[in-house]
Structure formats: structure tokens, C-alpha cells
């Protein structure tokens, strides 16, 4: 069976044999180059969502594909009974560029967050202190496993799967008073995203995060920062916590770290890692496998060698400035939020985010819609200014065409 160029059959097999948990657009991609993806008929799309902040180096990056091919030729897997060259190198590099002293590798963002929750609870358990509660934010998103849907402050993700894992409490984001009130003698950690990506690209306030760090220091709580979406250059710094002039005790990474090869990472200080996990406390069959770690090493090298953080900041400035011009011209845009190349554009009620996403799709631009009113862009870090401008032009074409309808309602 060769279904490579047969979209209808691809769709039929998916609908018949894959669990239907995704809301799919009518397309299947065969390959990509740079910021572009190509479908089965050869139509070109600009990937302004980067596989949801994953394809950090874009598609078909030569250094990345070479590293993956070379490693695949040598050995894909050995297992965690043995030392692993690529794992050692990636852990070393991550520690050198971050607050962390120790890394644990796994396969996804949710798995990294599961590890973070276990590490925080293990830290107090091994110290003989009875503290287990983890406070997270309302509208947060930390993953789809049983532990991470319990950590996620949005009931819609956990309701059908009750009972929830106990020991989590949710407080309004950016509200230090509520957070202080929620802390009690059982509290082990505060777990936050610095930009709530899945609920509309909502950044944390600088002062709030400073106060959260101070609170943790004063009360001996651990600060877990979920950088699954914001990490590895996405916001214009290597890690988003650098924008806030704080250091976490535990941080999780995934998405962009290996440019599309599944990986997750749990990073912590020496103190937390050495107390929180003893030998045998945690593990993962695939975690840290040589293939994913070879990809991770290459992503970090490419970000450094090609000055990609500079590019993220330049293109980000351009996008924010053009989007703010559009906002001034078309009041249907009510807000533009985010940092670096993680941007949410919010629209007033008349224009549905899903409708806009679909229109951009028919014009050859891929974005995601969040809720009813926001579209999110998270393009590859290699996107050029010219490419970014082409997206702005496409968006304006839609806004112009819609102008009458929107304001007529
Ligand atoms: C902040 C955050 N944490 C965790 C996750 C879960 O990551 P994964 O889908 O790799 O399990 C996501 C995914 O969108 C995320 O944005």
C-alpha cells in the first residue's frame, strides 16, 4: 500500500484506525524545508506554529538531520543500564547554560512535569518532612497524564477522568495575595508557567514572579518552572526565567529541545536533585536515548553558532510592531501578547479564532487557535523578517476583507 500521495485514503485510515482525539485540518504533509511544509499535492504552507513550538530549527535543517542520521547508523538505543555519551554531553551543555546542576531525560513535556512533581515530593519525603501540596495556577497547562491533568488548573482536562490525583491547589495567575493565602504547612512547591501558552499566551508579571521567588525562599518551598513551551530560545533568551531575573529550583523542558525528536528534560539544583531522587526512585526506558540526545546537542549548538537568539529578538520586534500597527488599524484585534516568537493575537467576539485559523490555512499559513478568540504563532526560530512580513500581509488581507462584516455586526 502506498498512500503517500493519496489524501483521501490517509484521512479514511486515520478516521477508521486512529483514536479520534484531535480536531484535524484537511491536510497531510510529506516534507518541509526551513519554515515551509509541503502537502501531498505539493502545496506550500508557512509553518507559523512550528509544530506547536517544537520545530525550533525549522524543517530539513542540515545539521540536525545529519546528527540524527549519523546516530541512527551507529546505534538508536542502548538503555539506562549503561553510560551514554550523548546523554552525558547534553546534560553537561544544559547545566552550563542554565541554573541547573543535574538533568533527568524523558520523552515529553508531561513526563518531565510528572518527574518534577515526584522530585518535589521526594525532596521533602527524603528529608523526613511531611509536605506534599503543590500549588499551580488557574488556566495553566502541564500535560495530559493523570499527574499533570491534576496539576493543570483547567477542569476541562481532568473532569472525565476523575478521581484526580490529590495534593494540588489552584490559584489565580499573577495574584500574589491568593498565592500567599493558599500556602500552608503541607505546601511543598509552587509550579508555574512563565507564559501560559495553552490558555491564550498570557505572560506572568515581572513583579509577581519576583514575589513568588521571595515567598519560596522565605518558606523553604520549591519553585518549579514549566518551560516546556517557553524554553530553548523560544522567548528570545535561552530560558524564559532569565527575563524575570530569578532562578527556579526545578525546570522542565521538552518541545523545542531536540527540534522535533521526542524528548523531555527535568532540570534541578544539586541540592534538590540529590535529596529528591535516590537510585531507583525514577526512570524511563526511552528517556535520554542516544538519538534524541544527539538531536538535543545539535539544537543547542545551532542556536549558539547561528546566533538564533538574536534572530528571535529581531523578528519578534518586527512582528510585535507590525501587529500593534494592525491593532491600531483594525480594532477587532484587542490584544497582542507574548515574548520572542511565542505570540498570541486576540480578537473581539465577531471574529472567531478558529475561523481565522481556517482562513489562514486556505491561504497557506499554519497557526493555532486557542479558545474562541486567540490565535497563537510560534514559528521556527530561524524565520526571517521577510517571511514574518508575509504572514502579517496575509493576516491583513483577511482583516481588510472582513472589515465590513466585523464592524457591521
Ligand atoms: C507548558 C506546557 N507544559 C506541558 C506540556 C505537555 O507537553 P507534552 O505534550 O510534550 O506532554 C505542554 C504542551 O503543550 C505545555 O505547553
CSV table of C-alpha atoms and ligand atoms in Angstrom, one decimal:
chain,number,residue,atom,x,y,z
A,1,UNK,CA,0.0,0.0,0.0
A,2,UNK,CA,1.4,3.4,-1.0
A,3,UNK,CA,-0.7,6.2,0.4
A,4,UNK,CA,2.0,8.9,0.1
A,5,UNK,CA,0.0,11.0,-2.4
A,6,UNK,CA,-3.5,10.0,-1.5
A,7,UNK,CA,-5.0,12.4,1.0
A,8,UNK,CA,-8.5,10.8,0.9
A,9,UNK,CA,-7.1,7.4,1.9
A,10,UNK,CA,-4.8,8.9,4.5
A,11,UNK,CA,-7.9,10.6,6.1
A,12,UNK,CA,-10.0,7.5,5.8
A,13,UNK,CA,-7.4,5.3,7.5
A,14,UNK,CA,-6.9,7.9,10.3
A,15,UNK,CA,-10.7,8.1,10.9
A,16,UNK,CA,-11.0,4.3,10.9
A,17,UNK,CA,-7.9,3.3,12.9
A,18,UNK,CA,-6.7,6.2,15.0
A,19,UNK,CA,-8.4,7.3,18.2
A,20,UNK,CA,-10.2,10.4,17.3
A,21,UNK,CA,-8.9,12.9,19.9
A,22,UNK,CA,-7.6,15.7,17.6
A,23,UNK,CA,-9.5,18.3,15.6
A,24,UNK,CA,-7.6,17.9,12.3
A,25,UNK,CA,-7.3,20.3,9.3
A,26,UNK,CA,-7.7,18.6,6.0
A,27,UNK,CA,-4.0,18.2,5.1
A,28,UNK,CA,-1.2,15.7,5.4
A,29,UNK,CA,2.4,16.9,5.0
A,30,UNK,CA,5.1,15.0,3.2
A,31,UNK,CA,8.1,17.1,3.8
A,32,UNK,CA,9.4,20.5,4.8
A,33,UNK,CA,12.2,23.0,4.2
A,34,UNK,CA,13.0,25.9,6.5
A,35,UNK,CA,9.8,27.4,7.7
A,36,UNK,CA,7.7,25.7,5.0
A,37,UNK,CA,5.8,22.4,4.9
A,38,UNK,CA,4.5,20.8,1.7
A,39,UNK,CA,1.4,18.7,1.4
A,40,UNK,CA,0.7,15.6,-0.7
A,41,UNK,CA,-0.2,17.7,-3.7
A,42,UNK,CA,2.9,19.8,-3.3
A,43,UNK,CA,1.1,22.9,-1.9
A,44,UNK,CA,3.4,25.0,0.2
A,45,UNK,CA,2.4,26.3,3.7
A,46,UNK,CA,4.3,28.7,6.0
A,47,UNK,CA,4.6,26.9,9.4
A,48,UNK,CA,3.9,29.8,11.7
A,49,UNK,CA,3.1,27.4,14.6
A,50,UNK,CA,6.3,25.3,14.2
A,51,UNK,CA,4.6,22.0,15.3
A,52,UNK,CA,3.5,23.9,18.5
A,53,UNK,CA,6.8,25.4,19.3
A,54,UNK,CA,8.7,22.2,18.5
A,55,UNK,CA,10.5,22.7,15.2
A,56,UNK,CA,13.0,25.2,16.6
A,57,UNK,CA,15.4,24.8,13.7
A,58,UNK,CA,12.7,24.6,11.0
A,59,UNK,CA,12.2,21.7,8.7
A,60,UNK,CA,15.0,19.8,7.0
A,61,UNK,CA,17.8,21.5,9.0
A,62,UNK,CA,21.0,20.0,7.6
A,63,UNK,CA,23.0,19.8,10.9
A,64,UNK,CA,20.0,18.3,12.7
A,65,UNK,CA,19.2,15.7,10.1
A,66,UNK,CA,22.9,14.8,9.7
A,67,UNK,CA,23.2,14.3,13.5
A,68,UNK,CA,20.1,12.1,13.6
A,69,UNK,CA,21.2,10.0,10.6
A,70,UNK,CA,24.7,9.6,11.9
A,71,UNK,CA,23.5,8.5,15.3
A,72,UNK,CA,20.8,6.2,13.8
A,73,UNK,CA,23.5,4.5,11.7
A,74,UNK,CA,25.6,3.9,14.8
A,75,UNK,CA,23.0,3.0,17.5
A,76,UNK,CA,19.5,4.2,18.3
A,77,UNK,CA,19.1,2.7,21.8
A,78,UNK,CA,21.2,1.1,24.5
A,79,UNK,CA,19.2,1.7,27.7
A,80,UNK,CA,19.7,3.2,31.1
A,81,UNK,CA,21.8,0.3,32.5
A,82,UNK,CA,24.8,1.9,30.8
A,83,UNK,CA,26.6,5.2,30.4
A,84,UNK,CA,25.5,7.1,27.3
A,85,UNK,CA,27.8,9.5,25.5
A,86,UNK,CA,25.2,11.8,24.0
A,87,UNK,CA,23.2,11.9,27.3
A,88,UNK,CA,26.3,13.0,29.2
A,89,UNK,CA,27.1,15.7,26.6
A,90,UNK,CA,23.5,17.1,26.5
A,91,UNK,CA,23.3,17.1,30.3
A,92,UNK,CA,26.6,19.0,30.5
A,93,UNK,CA,25.5,21.6,28.0
A,94,UNK,CA,22.2,22.2,29.6
A,95,UNK,CA,23.8,22.7,33.1
A,96,UNK,CA,26.4,25.1,31.6
A,97,UNK,CA,23.7,27.3,30.1
A,98,UNK,CA,21.1,27.2,32.9
A,99,UNK,CA,20.7,27.4,36.7
A,100,UNK,CA,20.8,23.6,36.9
A,101,UNK,CA,23.3,21.2,38.2
A,102,UNK,CA,21.6,17.9,37.3
A,103,UNK,CA,19.3,16.7,34.5
A,104,UNK,CA,17.0,13.8,34.1
A,105,UNK,CA,15.9,13.0,30.5
A,106,UNK,CA,12.5,11.6,29.4
A,107,UNK,CA,10.3,11.8,26.3
A,108,UNK,CA,7.7,14.6,26.6
A,109,UNK,CA,6.6,17.7,28.5
A,110,UNK,CA,4.1,15.8,30.5
A,111,UNK,CA,6.6,13.2,31.5
A,112,UNK,CA,9.1,15.9,32.5
A,113,UNK,CA,6.4,17.5,34.7
A,114,UNK,CA,5.5,14.2,36.3
A,115,UNK,CA,9.2,14.0,37.2
A,116,UNK,CA,9.1,17.5,38.6
A,117,UNK,CA,6.1,16.7,40.8
A,118,UNK,CA,7.8,13.5,42.0
A,119,UNK,CA,11.1,15.3,42.6
A,120,UNK,CA,9.5,18.0,44.7
A,121,UNK,CA,7.6,15.5,46.8
A,122,UNK,CA,10.6,13.2,47.1
A,123,UNK,CA,12.7,16.1,48.3
A,124,UNK,CA,10.6,16.6,51.4
A,125,UNK,CA,10.0,12.9,51.9
A,126,UNK,CA,13.7,12.1,52.0
A,127,UNK,CA,14.2,15.0,54.4
A,128,UNK,CA,11.6,13.5,56.7
A,129,UNK,CA,9.3,16.5,56.3
A,130,UNK,CA,5.6,15.9,55.6
A,131,UNK,CA,4.9,18.3,52.8
A,132,UNK,CA,3.3,17.3,49.5
A,133,UNK,CA,0.9,20.0,48.3
A,134,UNK,CA,1.7,21.7,45.0
A,135,UNK,CA,0.1,25.0,44.2
A,136,UNK,CA,-0.4,25.7,40.5
A,137,UNK,CA,-2.2,28.5,38.6
A,138,UNK,CA,-5.7,28.6,37.2
A,139,UNK,CA,-5.7,28.3,33.4
A,140,UNK,CA,-2.3,26.6,33.5
A,141,UNK,CA,-1.4,23.6,31.3
A,142,UNK,CA,1.1,21.0,32.4
A,143,UNK,CA,0.2,17.9,30.3
A,144,UNK,CA,-2.2,15.0,29.8
A,145,UNK,CA,-1.1,12.3,32.2
A,146,UNK,CA,-3.0,11.7,35.4
A,147,UNK,CA,-0.5,13.7,37.5
A,148,UNK,CA,-0.3,16.6,35.0
A,149,UNK,CA,-4.0,16.9,34.5
A,150,UNK,CA,-4.2,17.2,38.2
A,151,UNK,CA,-1.6,19.9,38.1
A,152,UNK,CA,-3.3,21.7,35.3
A,153,UNK,CA,-5.6,24.4,36.6
A,154,UNK,CA,-8.4,23.8,34.0
A,155,UNK,CA,-11.1,21.3,34.9
A,156,UNK,CA,-12.0,20.5,31.3
A,157,UNK,CA,-8.8,18.4,31.0
A,158,UNK,CA,-9.4,16.3,34.1
A,159,UNK,CA,-13.2,16.1,34.6
A,160,UNK,CA,-13.9,12.9,32.6
A,161,UNK,CA,-11.1,11.1,34.3
A,162,UNK,CA,-11.9,11.6,37.9
A,163,UNK,CA,-10.9,11.0,40.6
A,164,UNK,CA,-8.0,13.4,40.3
A,165,UNK,CA,-4.5,12.8,41.8
A,166,UNK,CA,-4.8,14.6,45.1
A,167,UNK,CA,-2.5,17.2,46.5
A,168,UNK,CA,-2.9,20.2,44.1
A,169,UNK,CA,-4.4,23.6,44.7
A,170,UNK,CA,-5.1,26.2,42.1
A,171,UNK,CA,-4.8,30.0,42.5
A,172,UNK,CA,-5.4,32.9,40.1
A,173,UNK,CA,-2.4,33.6,37.9
A,174,UNK,CA,-0.5,36.9,38.6
A,175,UNK,CA,-2.2,37.3,42.0
A,176,UNK,CA,0.3,37.1,44.8
A,177,UNK,CA,-2.2,37.6,47.6
A,178,UNK,CA,-4.2,34.5,46.6
A,179,UNK,CA,-1.0,32.5,46.4
A,180,UNK,CA,0.1,33.6,49.8
A,181,UNK,CA,-3.3,32.6,51.2
A,182,UNK,CA,-3.0,29.1,49.6
A,183,UNK,CA,0.4,28.3,51.1
A,184,UNK,CA,0.1,26.2,54.3
A,185,UNK,CA,2.2,23.8,56.3
A,186,UNK,CA,1.7,21.0,53.7
A,187,UNK,CA,3.0,23.0,50.8
A,188,UNK,CA,6.0,21.6,49.0
A,189,UNK,CA,6.2,23.6,45.8
A,190,UNK,CA,4.7,26.2,43.5
A,191,UNK,CA,4.6,25.2,39.9
A,192,UNK,CA,4.1,27.8,37.2
A,193,UNK,CA,4.5,28.6,33.5
A,194,UNK,CA,6.0,32.0,32.8
A,195,UNK,CA,3.8,32.4,29.8
A,196,UNK,CA,0.6,30.4,29.9
A,197,UNK,CA,0.8,29.1,26.3
A,198,UNK,CA,-2.2,26.9,26.1
A,199,UNK,CA,-4.7,29.3,27.6
A,200,UNK,CA,-4.1,32.3,25.3
A,201,UNK,CA,-0.3,33.2,25.6
A,202,UNK,CA,-0.5,35.1,28.9
A,203,UNK,CA,2.8,36.2,30.4
A,204,UNK,CA,3.4,36.3,34.1
A,205,UNK,CA,4.1,39.8,35.5
A,206,UNK,CA,7.7,40.5,36.4
A,207,UNK,CA,6.9,41.6,40.0
A,208,UNK,CA,4.7,38.6,40.6
A,209,UNK,CA,7.4,36.2,39.7
A,210,UNK,CA,9.9,38.1,41.9
A,211,UNK,CA,7.5,37.9,44.8
A,212,UNK,CA,6.8,34.2,44.2
A,213,UNK,CA,10.6,33.5,44.3
A,214,UNK,CA,10.9,35.5,47.5
A,215,UNK,CA,8.0,33.6,49.1
A,216,UNK,CA,9.6,30.3,48.2
A,217,UNK,CA,12.9,31.4,49.7
A,218,UNK,CA,11.3,32.6,52.9
A,219,UNK,CA,9.2,29.5,53.5
A,220,UNK,CA,11.5,26.9,52.1
A,221,UNK,CA,9.2,26.0,49.2
A,222,UNK,CA,10.5,24.7,45.8
A,223,UNK,CA,9.8,26.8,42.7
A,224,UNK,CA,9.0,24.6,39.7
A,225,UNK,CA,9.0,26.5,36.4
A,226,UNK,CA,7.4,24.7,33.4
A,227,UNK,CA,9.4,25.8,30.4
A,228,UNK,CA,8.1,23.0,28.1
A,229,UNK,CA,6.8,25.6,25.7
A,230,UNK,CA,8.9,28.7,26.6
A,231,UNK,CA,12.4,27.0,26.9
A,232,UNK,CA,15.3,26.7,24.5
A,233,UNK,CA,15.3,30.1,22.8
A,234,UNK,CA,11.6,30.5,22.2
A,235,UNK,CA,11.2,33.8,24.1
A,236,UNK,CA,14.5,35.4,22.9
A,237,UNK,CA,16.5,34.2,25.9
A,238,UNK,CA,17.7,30.6,26.2
A,239,UNK,CA,15.2,30.2,29.1
A,240,UNK,CA,12.2,32.4,29.9
A,241,UNK,CA,13.1,32.6,33.6
A,242,UNK,CA,16.1,34.8,32.6
A,243,UNK,CA,13.6,37.6,31.7
A,244,UNK,CA,12.4,37.6,35.3
A,245,UNK,CA,15.9,37.8,37.0
A,246,UNK,CA,15.1,34.7,39.1
A,247,UNK,CA,16.3,31.1,39.2
A,248,UNK,CA,13.9,28.2,39.7
A,249,UNK,CA,14.8,25.1,41.8
A,250,UNK,CA,13.3,22.8,39.2
A,251,UNK,CA,12.6,23.4,35.5
A,252,UNK,CA,11.1,21.2,32.8
A,253,UNK,CA,11.8,21.3,29.1
A,254,UNK,CA,10.6,19.4,26.1
A,255,UNK,CA,9.1,20.7,22.8
A,256,UNK,CA,11.9,22.6,21.0
A,257,UNK,CA,14.8,20.9,22.8
A,258,UNK,CA,15.5,18.3,20.1
A,259,UNK,CA,13.9,20.1,17.2
A,260,UNK,CA,11.1,17.5,16.7
A,261,UNK,CA,12.7,14.3,18.0
A,262,UNK,CA,10.7,13.4,21.2
A,263,UNK,CA,12.5,14.5,24.3
A,264,UNK,CA,11.8,15.9,27.8
A,265,UNK,CA,14.1,17.1,30.4
A,266,UNK,CA,13.8,17.7,34.1
A,267,UNK,CA,16.5,20.1,35.5
A,268,UNK,CA,17.2,20.9,39.1
A,269,UNK,CA,19.8,22.2,41.5
A,270,UNK,CA,22.3,19.8,43.1
A,271,UNK,CA,20.5,20.1,46.5
A,272,UNK,CA,17.1,19.3,45.1
A,273,UNK,CA,18.2,16.5,42.7
A,274,UNK,CA,20.5,14.8,45.2
A,275,UNK,CA,17.9,14.8,48.0
A,276,UNK,CA,14.8,14.3,46.0
A,277,UNK,CA,15.7,11.2,44.0
A,278,UNK,CA,17.6,8.2,45.3
A,279,UNK,CA,18.7,5.4,42.9
A,280,UNK,CA,15.6,3.6,41.9
A,281,UNK,CA,13.2,6.5,42.6
A,282,UNK,CA,12.6,7.4,39.0
A,283,UNK,CA,13.3,6.1,35.5
A,284,UNK,CA,12.3,5.9,31.8
A,285,UNK,CA,13.0,3.3,29.2
A,286,UNK,CA,13.5,5.6,26.3
A,287,UNK,CA,14.5,8.7,28.3
A,288,UNK,CA,17.9,10.1,27.3
A,289,UNK,CA,18.3,7.8,24.3
A,290,UNK,CA,21.3,8.4,22.1
A,291,UNK,CA,19.2,9.6,19.1
A,292,UNK,CA,17.1,12.2,21.0
A,293,UNK,CA,20.2,13.5,22.8
A,294,UNK,CA,22.2,13.8,19.6
A,295,UNK,CA,19.4,15.9,18.3
A,296,UNK,CA,19.3,18.0,21.5
A,297,UNK,CA,23.1,18.6,21.4
A,298,UNK,CA,22.7,19.8,17.8
A,299,UNK,CA,19.8,22.1,18.6
A,300,UNK,CA,21.8,23.8,21.3
A,301,UNK,CA,24.9,24.1,19.1
A,302,UNK,CA,22.9,25.5,16.2
A,303,UNK,CA,21.2,28.1,18.5
A,304,UNK,CA,24.7,29.2,19.7
A,305,UNK,CA,26.6,29.0,16.4
A,306,UNK,CA,24.0,30.8,14.3
A,307,UNK,CA,23.1,33.5,16.8
A,308,UNK,CA,19.5,32.4,16.7
A,309,UNK,CA,18.5,34.3,19.9
A,310,UNK,CA,19.4,37.5,18.0
A,311,UNK,CA,17.2,36.4,15.2
A,312,UNK,CA,14.3,35.6,17.5
A,313,UNK,CA,14.6,39.1,19.1
A,314,UNK,CA,14.8,40.9,15.7
A,315,UNK,CA,11.9,39.0,14.1
A,316,UNK,CA,9.9,39.3,17.4
A,317,UNK,CA,10.4,43.1,17.5
A,318,UNK,CA,9.2,43.3,13.9
A,319,UNK,CA,6.2,41.1,14.5
A,320,UNK,CA,5.1,43.0,17.6
A,321,UNK,CA,5.5,46.3,15.9
A,322,UNK,CA,3.5,45.2,12.8
A,323,UNK,CA,0.9,43.5,14.9
A,324,UNK,CA,0.5,46.7,17.0
A,325,UNK,CA,0.0,48.7,13.7
A,326,UNK,CA,-2.7,46.2,12.7
A,327,UNK,CA,-4.3,46.5,16.1
A,328,UNK,CA,-4.4,50.3,15.7
A,329,UNK,CA,-5.9,50.0,12.3
A,330,UNK,CA,-8.4,47.1,12.9
A,331,UNK,CA,-9.9,47.4,16.4
A,332,UNK,CA,-11.1,43.8,16.1
A,333,UNK,CA,-7.6,43.0,17.3
A,334,UNK,CA,-8.0,43.5,21.0
A,335,UNK,CA,-4.6,42.3,22.3
A,336,UNK,CA,-1.2,41.2,21.2
A,337,UNK,CA,0.7,39.3,23.9
A,338,UNK,CA,3.8,37.1,24.5
A,339,UNK,CA,7.6,37.2,24.2
A,340,UNK,CA,10.0,36.4,21.5
A,341,UNK,CA,8.4,34.1,19.0
A,342,UNK,CA,5.6,32.9,21.2
A,343,UNK,CA,2.8,35.4,20.4
A,344,UNK,CA,-1.0,35.4,21.0
A,345,UNK,CA,-3.2,37.7,19.0
A,346,UNK,CA,-6.7,38.2,20.5
A,347,UNK,CA,-9.8,39.2,18.5
A,348,UNK,CA,-13.1,40.7,19.6
A,349,UNK,CA,-16.1,38.4,19.6
A,350,UNK,CA,-17.2,38.8,15.9
A,351,UNK,CA,-14.2,37.1,14.5
A,352,UNK,CA,-13.7,33.5,15.7
A,353,UNK,CA,-10.2,32.4,16.2
A,354,UNK,CA,-11.0,29.1,14.6
A,355,UNK,CA,-12.5,30.8,11.5
A,356,UNK,CA,-9.4,32.9,11.2
A,357,UNK,CA,-7.1,29.9,11.6
A,358,UNK,CA,-9.0,28.1,8.8
A,359,UNK,CA,-8.8,31.2,6.5
A,360,UNK,CA,-5.1,31.5,7.1
A,361,UNK,CA,-4.8,27.8,6.4
A,362,UNK,CA,-6.5,28.1,3.0
A,363,UNK,CA,-4.0,30.9,2.2
A,364,UNK,CA,-1.1,28.6,3.1
A,365,UNK,CA,-0.3,29.8,6.7
A,366,UNK,CA,-0.4,27.4,9.7
A,367,UNK,CA,-1.3,28.9,13.1
A,368,UNK,CA,-3.2,27.5,16.1
A,369,UNK,CA,-6.4,28.8,17.7
A,370,UNK,CA,-6.8,28.9,21.5
A,371,UNK,CA,-10.3,29.2,22.9
A,372,UNK,CA,-12.7,31.3,20.9
A,373,UNK,CA,-10.7,34.5,20.5
A,374,UNK,CA,-7.0,34.0,20.3
A,375,UNK,CA,-4.6,32.7,17.6
A,376,UNK,CA,-1.1,31.7,18.6
A,377,UNK,CA,2.0,31.8,16.5
A,378,UNK,CA,5.3,30.0,17.4
A,379,UNK,CA,7.3,29.7,14.2
A,380,UNK,CA,10.7,28.1,13.9
A,381,UNK,CA,13.5,30.3,15.5
A,382,UNK,CA,15.1,30.6,12.1
A,383,UNK,CA,12.2,32.5,10.5
A,384,UNK,CA,13.4,35.6,8.5
A,385,UNK,CA,12.0,39.1,8.7
A,386,UNK,CA,10.8,38.7,5.1
A,387,UNK,CA,8.9,35.5,6.0
A,388,UNK,CA,7.4,37.2,9.1
A,389,UNK,CA,6.2,40.1,7.0
A,390,UNK,CA,4.5,37.7,4.6
A,391,UNK,CA,2.4,36.4,7.5
A,392,UNK,CA,1.5,39.9,8.5
A,393,UNK,CA,0.4,40.7,4.9
A,394,UNK,CA,-1.8,37.5,4.8
A,395,UNK,CA,-3.4,38.5,8.2
A,396,UNK,CA,-4.1,42.0,6.9
A,397,UNK,CA,-5.7,40.6,3.7
A,398,UNK,CA,-8.2,38.8,5.9
A,399,UNK,CA,-8.8,41.7,8.2
A,400,UNK,CA,-9.4,44.0,5.2
A,401,UNK,CA,-11.8,41.6,3.6
A,402,UNK,CA,-13.6,41.1,6.9
A,403,UNK,CA,-13.7,44.8,7.9
A,404,UNK,CA,-17.3,45.4,6.8
A,405,UNK,CA,-18.6,42.3,8.4
A,406,UNK,CA,-16.8,42.7,11.6
A,407,UNK,CA,-17.8,46.3,12.3
A,408,UNK,CA,-21.3,45.9,10.8
A,409,UNK,CA,-22.3,43.4,13.5
B,1,LIG,C1,3.6,24.4,29.4
B,1,LIG,C2,3.4,23.0,28.9
B,1,LIG,N1,3.7,22.0,29.8
B,1,LIG,C3,3.5,20.8,29.4
B,1,LIG,C4,3.0,20.4,28.2
B,1,LIG,C5,2.8,19.0,27.8
B,1,LIG,O1,3.8,18.6,26.9
B,1,LIG,P1,3.7,17.2,26.0
B,1,LIG,O2,2.6,17.5,25.1
B,1,LIG,O3,5.0,17.1,25.4
B,1,LIG,O4,3.4,16.1,27.0
B,1,LIG,C6,2.7,21.4,27.2
B,1,LIG,C7,2.2,21.1,25.9
B,1,LIG,O5,1.6,21.9,25.2
B,1,LIG,C8,2.9,22.8,27.6
B,1,LIG,O6,2.7,23.8,26.8
